[in-house]
Amino acid sequence: MTDLIIVGAGILGLSAAIQATEQGLTVKVFEKDAQPIGATRRNFGMVGTSTLTHPESEWRKYALDTKQFYQRIQHQYDITFQQRNGLYVVNTALEWQVVNEFAQLAPQFDIPVQLLSTTEMAQQYGFLQPQAPMLGGLLFAEDYSVEPHLIGQRLLQYAISLGVEIHCNACVVKTISQQASTIAVLASGQSVQASRILICHGAETDTLYPTVLQELGLKRCTLQMALTQPLTQQLGVSLYSGLSVSRYPAFEICPSYQELHQASQQGFVHDFGIHILIKQNQAGQIILGDSHEYADIDEPTQFDQREEINQFIEQYCVEKIGLRLPPIQTRWNGYYLQHPTELACVTEVESGIFLISAIAGKGMTTGAGFIRHVLEQHIF
């Protein structure tokens, strides 16, 4: 009998499979699609180890553990993981005040940062247009990058090389707990037995335990993203806006953070959860976004994009960051689940069957470390 069945071959499912196999467990993964296409694919590929979590929370440890997970695999197999500085470009006096405060506090948390003046920004990053009203920037050396169109498939291939049995185009429609084991039932009618089942369902809420997910009070977040045609220049950094400063948890340690958050999270920006992220992929194209709209999970998934959001983001890039973008090549929506108060949910829905939900938008940065904790608590 298999030790562990994992439902879902996204970043959580694959990192769970790899780490469980490394501990000597036999693992089978069932993925409903031909390859990972959920949030593992529909993201920026920015691994913001320093800023996506509060420096004093356990999620900071998950982020550092995830970084080590990627580094360890990258030494053996190219999963496209590499160090790439993150640059926060700030425009207002309050944003500048907060990044200055963060630069002063960062050494207490072993976060390597460098405060840059406008002159230093112009000297180091010639692609930024000098007419943009920049007051300076904050450079993070603990940022990393993956290629979102490759990372899922590369991790899947690495898992197979370790002996993980992966079945794609295999949708699990039901799971059952028995006295001493569990059973996963596929849409084909096949039943597979294991000691434990881990369900890493991503944004899918209609198939397995939909009532449980609704009772958790989860929200579905829709994000508008875009990909440009190639930019002739190499940016060499991932770019974040001042709006990102007011959104990311790490900056909560700054005395002026709440004032900034209240001042910037107003009107259109607040209503659609907009902040600006810019990441160049290996083909030179710019991944651009994003926005955040929340709805109950029993509401229809948002299909269309709001053109006014696209226009705001593109205009902000030119006027505030000073980056002239190539023409947009394609657009898409991303989706993830979020809990109103918890940073992720682990629910034992039946004996030996665990539902992993609502890691929200930090899965690429913290997922491997978080799922290792889940494995240690419930599987090993």
Coordinates of C-alpha atoms in Angstrom, one line a residue, residues 125-377:
Y125 CA 19.3 51.3 -13.6
G126 CA 19.5 53.2 -16.8
F127 CA 16.2 51.8 -18.0
L128 CA 14.4 54.1 -15.5
Q129 CA 13.3 57.3 -17.1
P130 CA 14.7 60.3 -15.1
Q131 CA 11.5 62.4 -15.5
A132 CA 9.6 60.0 -13.2
P133 CA 9.1 61.5 -9.7
M134 CA 11.2 59.0 -7.9
L135 CA 12.5 59.8 -4.4
G136 CA 14.7 56.7 -4.3
G137 CA 14.6 52.9 -3.8
L138 CA 15.2 50.0 -1.5
L139 CA 17.2 47.1 -2.8
F140 CA 16.7 43.6 -1.4
A141 CA 19.5 41.1 -1.9
E142 CA 17.4 38.2 -0.6
D143 CA 15.0 38.1 -3.6
Y144 CA 15.0 35.2 -6.0
S145 CA 13.4 34.3 -9.3
V146 CA 11.9 31.3 -11.1
E147 CA 10.4 31.0 -14.6
P148 CA 6.6 30.5 -13.9
H149 CA 6.0 28.7 -17.2
L150 CA 8.8 26.2 -16.3
I151 CA 9.0 25.7 -12.6
G152 CA 6.0 23.4 -12.2
Q153 CA 7.0 21.1 -15.0
R154 CA 10.7 21.0 -13.8
L155 CA 9.7 20.2 -10.2
L156 CA 7.4 17.5 -11.6
Q157 CA 10.2 15.9 -13.6
Y158 CA 12.6 16.1 -10.6
A159 CA 10.0 14.4 -8.4
I160 CA 9.7 11.6 -11.0
S161 CA 13.5 11.2 -10.9
L162 CA 13.2 10.6 -7.1
G163 CA 10.7 7.8 -7.6
V164 CA 7.4 9.8 -7.1
E165 CA 4.6 8.2 -9.1
I166 CA 2.8 11.0 -10.9
H167 CA -0.5 10.7 -12.8
C168 CA -1.6 13.7 -14.9
N169 CA -5.1 14.0 -16.5
A170 CA -6.2 12.0 -13.4
C171 CA -9.0 13.8 -11.5
V172 CA -9.7 12.6 -7.9
V173 CA -13.5 13.0 -7.4
K174 CA -13.8 11.4 -4.0
T175 CA -11.7 10.5 -1.0
I176 CA -12.8 8.0 1.7
S177 CA -11.3 7.2 5.1
Q178 CA -11.4 3.6 6.3
Q179 CA -10.4 2.1 9.6
A180 CA -6.7 1.7 8.8
S181 CA -6.3 3.4 5.4
T182 CA -7.7 5.9 2.9
I183 CA -9.0 5.6 -0.6
A184 CA -8.9 8.1 -3.5
V185 CA -11.5 7.5 -6.2
L186 CA -10.7 8.8 -9.7
A187 CA -13.1 10.0 -12.4
S188 CA -12.2 6.9 -14.4
G189 CA -13.6 4.8 -11.6
Q190 CA -10.3 3.5 -10.4
S191 CA -9.7 3.4 -6.6
V192 CA -6.2 3.8 -5.1
Q193 CA -5.4 3.0 -1.5
A194 CA -2.9 4.8 0.8
S195 CA -2.1 5.4 4.5
R196 CA -2.7 9.1 4.2
I197 CA -4.1 11.6 1.7
L198 CA -3.0 15.2 1.3
I199 CA -5.3 17.4 -0.8
C200 CA -3.5 20.4 -2.2
H201 CA -6.4 21.7 -4.3
G202 CA -5.3 25.3 -5.1
A203 CA -8.3 27.4 -6.3
E204 CA -10.5 24.3 -7.1
T205 CA -13.4 24.2 -4.7
D206 CA -16.2 22.3 -6.4
T207 CA -15.0 18.7 -6.3
L208 CA -13.6 17.6 -2.9
Y209 CA -15.3 18.8 0.3
P210 CA -17.0 21.9 -1.1
T211 CA -19.1 22.3 2.0
V212 CA -16.1 22.2 4.3
L213 CA -14.4 24.9 2.2
Q214 CA -17.5 27.1 2.3
E215 CA -17.7 26.7 6.1
L216 CA -14.1 27.9 6.4
G217 CA -15.3 31.2 4.9
L218 CA -12.7 31.3 2.2
K219 CA -12.6 34.0 -0.5
R220 CA -11.4 33.6 -4.1
C221 CA -9.0 36.2 -5.2
T222 CA -8.8 37.2 -8.9
L223 CA -5.7 38.9 -10.2
Q224 CA -5.2 40.6 -13.5
M225 CA -1.8 40.0 -15.1
A226 CA -0.2 40.6 -18.5
L227 CA 2.9 39.7 -20.5
T228 CA 4.6 42.1 -22.9
Q229 CA 6.6 41.6 -26.0
P230 CA 10.4 41.3 -25.3
L231 CA 12.1 44.4 -23.9
T232 CA 15.5 44.9 -25.6
Q233 CA 17.1 45.9 -22.2
Q234 CA 17.9 43.4 -19.4
L235 CA 16.4 44.8 -16.2
G236 CA 18.5 42.6 -13.9
V237 CA 16.2 43.2 -11.0
S238 CA 12.5 42.5 -10.1
L239 CA 10.7 45.8 -9.7
Y240 CA 8.1 46.6 -7.0
S241 CA 6.2 49.9 -6.6
G242 CA 5.6 52.1 -3.6
L243 CA 2.1 50.6 -3.5
S244 CA 3.8 47.3 -2.8
V245 CA 5.4 48.8 0.3
S246 CA 2.0 49.6 1.7
R247 CA 0.7 46.1 0.9
Y248 CA 3.5 43.7 2.0
P249 CA 3.6 42.4 5.6
A250 CA 7.4 42.9 6.2
F251 CA 6.9 46.7 6.2
E252 CA 4.6 46.5 9.2
I253 CA 7.6 46.7 11.4
C254 CA 8.0 50.3 10.4
P255 CA 6.6 53.0 12.7
S256 CA 5.1 54.9 9.7
Y257 CA 3.6 51.9 8.0
Q258 CA 0.0 52.3 9.2
E259 CA 0.0 55.9 8.1
L260 CA 1.2 54.9 4.7
H261 CA -1.2 52.1 4.4
Q262 CA -4.2 54.4 5.2
A263 CA -2.9 57.1 2.9
S264 CA -2.3 54.9 -0.1
Q265 CA -5.0 52.2 0.2
Q266 CA -7.8 54.6 -0.9
G267 CA -10.2 54.8 -3.8
F268 CA -9.5 52.9 -7.0
V269 CA -6.3 51.3 -5.6
H270 CA -8.1 50.1 -2.5
D271 CA -11.2 48.9 -4.3
F272 CA -9.2 46.6 -6.7
G273 CA -6.2 45.8 -4.5
I274 CA -3.8 47.2 -7.0
H275 CA 0.0 47.3 -6.6
I276 CA 2.6 47.1 -9.3
L277 CA 5.0 44.2 -9.9
I278 CA 7.4 44.0 -12.9
K279 CA 9.4 40.8 -13.6
Q280 CA 11.4 40.1 -16.7
N281 CA 11.4 36.4 -17.9
Q282 CA 14.3 34.6 -19.6
A283 CA 12.9 35.6 -23.0
G284 CA 13.0 39.3 -22.2
Q285 CA 9.3 39.7 -21.8
I286 CA 7.8 41.6 -18.9
I287 CA 5.3 39.9 -16.6
L288 CA 3.2 42.8 -15.3
G289 CA 0.4 43.2 -12.7
D290 CA -1.5 43.0 -10.6
S291 CA -4.9 43.5 -8.9
H292 CA -6.9 41.7 -6.2
E293 CA -10.6 41.2 -6.2
Y294 CA -12.3 39.0 -3.6
A295 CA -15.5 37.0 -3.8
D296 CA -17.2 34.2 -2.0
I297 CA -16.1 30.8 -3.4
D298 CA -19.7 29.9 -4.3
E299 CA -19.9 32.8 -6.7
P300 CA -18.9 32.3 -10.4
T301 CA -15.2 32.6 -11.2
Q302 CA -14.5 36.0 -12.7
F303 CA -13.9 35.6 -16.5
D304 CA -13.4 39.1 -17.9
Q305 CA -10.7 41.7 -17.1
R306 CA -11.4 45.3 -16.2
E307 CA -9.7 47.5 -18.8
E308 CA -9.5 50.4 -16.3
I309 CA -7.2 48.3 -14.1
N310 CA -4.9 47.5 -17.1
Q311 CA -4.8 51.2 -18.1
F312 CA -4.0 52.2 -14.5
I313 CA -1.1 49.7 -14.2
E314 CA 0.5 50.6 -17.5
Q315 CA 0.2 54.3 -16.8
Y316 CA 1.7 53.9 -13.4
C317 CA 4.7 52.1 -14.8
V318 CA 5.5 55.1 -17.1
E319 CA 4.6 57.9 -14.8
K320 CA 5.8 56.6 -11.4
I321 CA 8.4 54.0 -12.1
G322 CA 9.7 55.5 -15.3
L323 CA 9.6 52.3 -17.3
R324 CA 8.3 52.4 -20.9
L325 CA 6.8 49.0 -21.6
P326 CA 6.7 47.1 -24.9
P327 CA 3.3 46.3 -26.3
I328 CA 1.2 43.8 -24.4
Q329 CA 1.3 40.3 -25.9
T330 CA -1.3 38.5 -23.8
R331 CA -3.3 38.9 -20.6
W332 CA -4.7 36.4 -18.1
N333 CA -6.4 36.1 -14.8
G334 CA -4.8 34.3 -11.8
Y335 CA -6.8 32.8 -8.9
Y336 CA -6.0 31.8 -5.4
L337 CA -8.0 31.2 -2.2
Q338 CA -7.6 33.3 1.0
H339 CA -8.9 33.0 4.5
P340 CA -10.2 36.1 6.3
T341 CA -7.8 35.8 9.2
E342 CA -5.6 32.7 8.8
L343 CA -2.5 32.7 6.6
A344 CA -3.3 29.1 5.5
C345 CA -5.8 26.3 6.5
V346 CA -5.0 22.7 7.3
T347 CA -8.1 20.7 7.9
E348 CA -8.4 17.0 8.7
V349 CA -11.7 16.4 6.9
E350 CA -11.7 12.7 7.6
S351 CA -9.3 10.5 9.6
G352 CA -6.0 10.5 7.6
I353 CA -7.3 12.9 5.0
F354 CA -5.9 16.5 5.1
L355 CA -7.2 19.5 3.1
I356 CA -4.5 22.2 2.5
S357 CA -6.2 25.5 1.6
A358 CA -5.7 29.2 1.2
I359 CA -2.0 29.8 1.2
A360 CA -3.0 32.8 -0.9
G361 CA -0.4 34.6 -3.0
K362 CA 2.7 33.4 -1.1
G363 CA 2.8 29.8 -2.2
M364 CA 5.9 30.2 -4.5
T365 CA 7.8 32.0 -1.7
T366 CA 6.8 30.0 1.4
G367 CA 5.0 26.8 0.1
A368 CA 7.8 24.2 0.4
G369 CA 8.7 25.3 4.0
F370 CA 5.1 25.4 5.0
I371 CA 4.2 22.0 3.6
R372 CA 7.3 20.5 5.3
H373 CA 5.7 21.7 8.5
V374 CA 2.4 20.1 7.6
L375 CA 4.2 16.8 6.8
E376 CA 6.0 16.8 10.1
Q377 CA 2.8 17.5 12.0

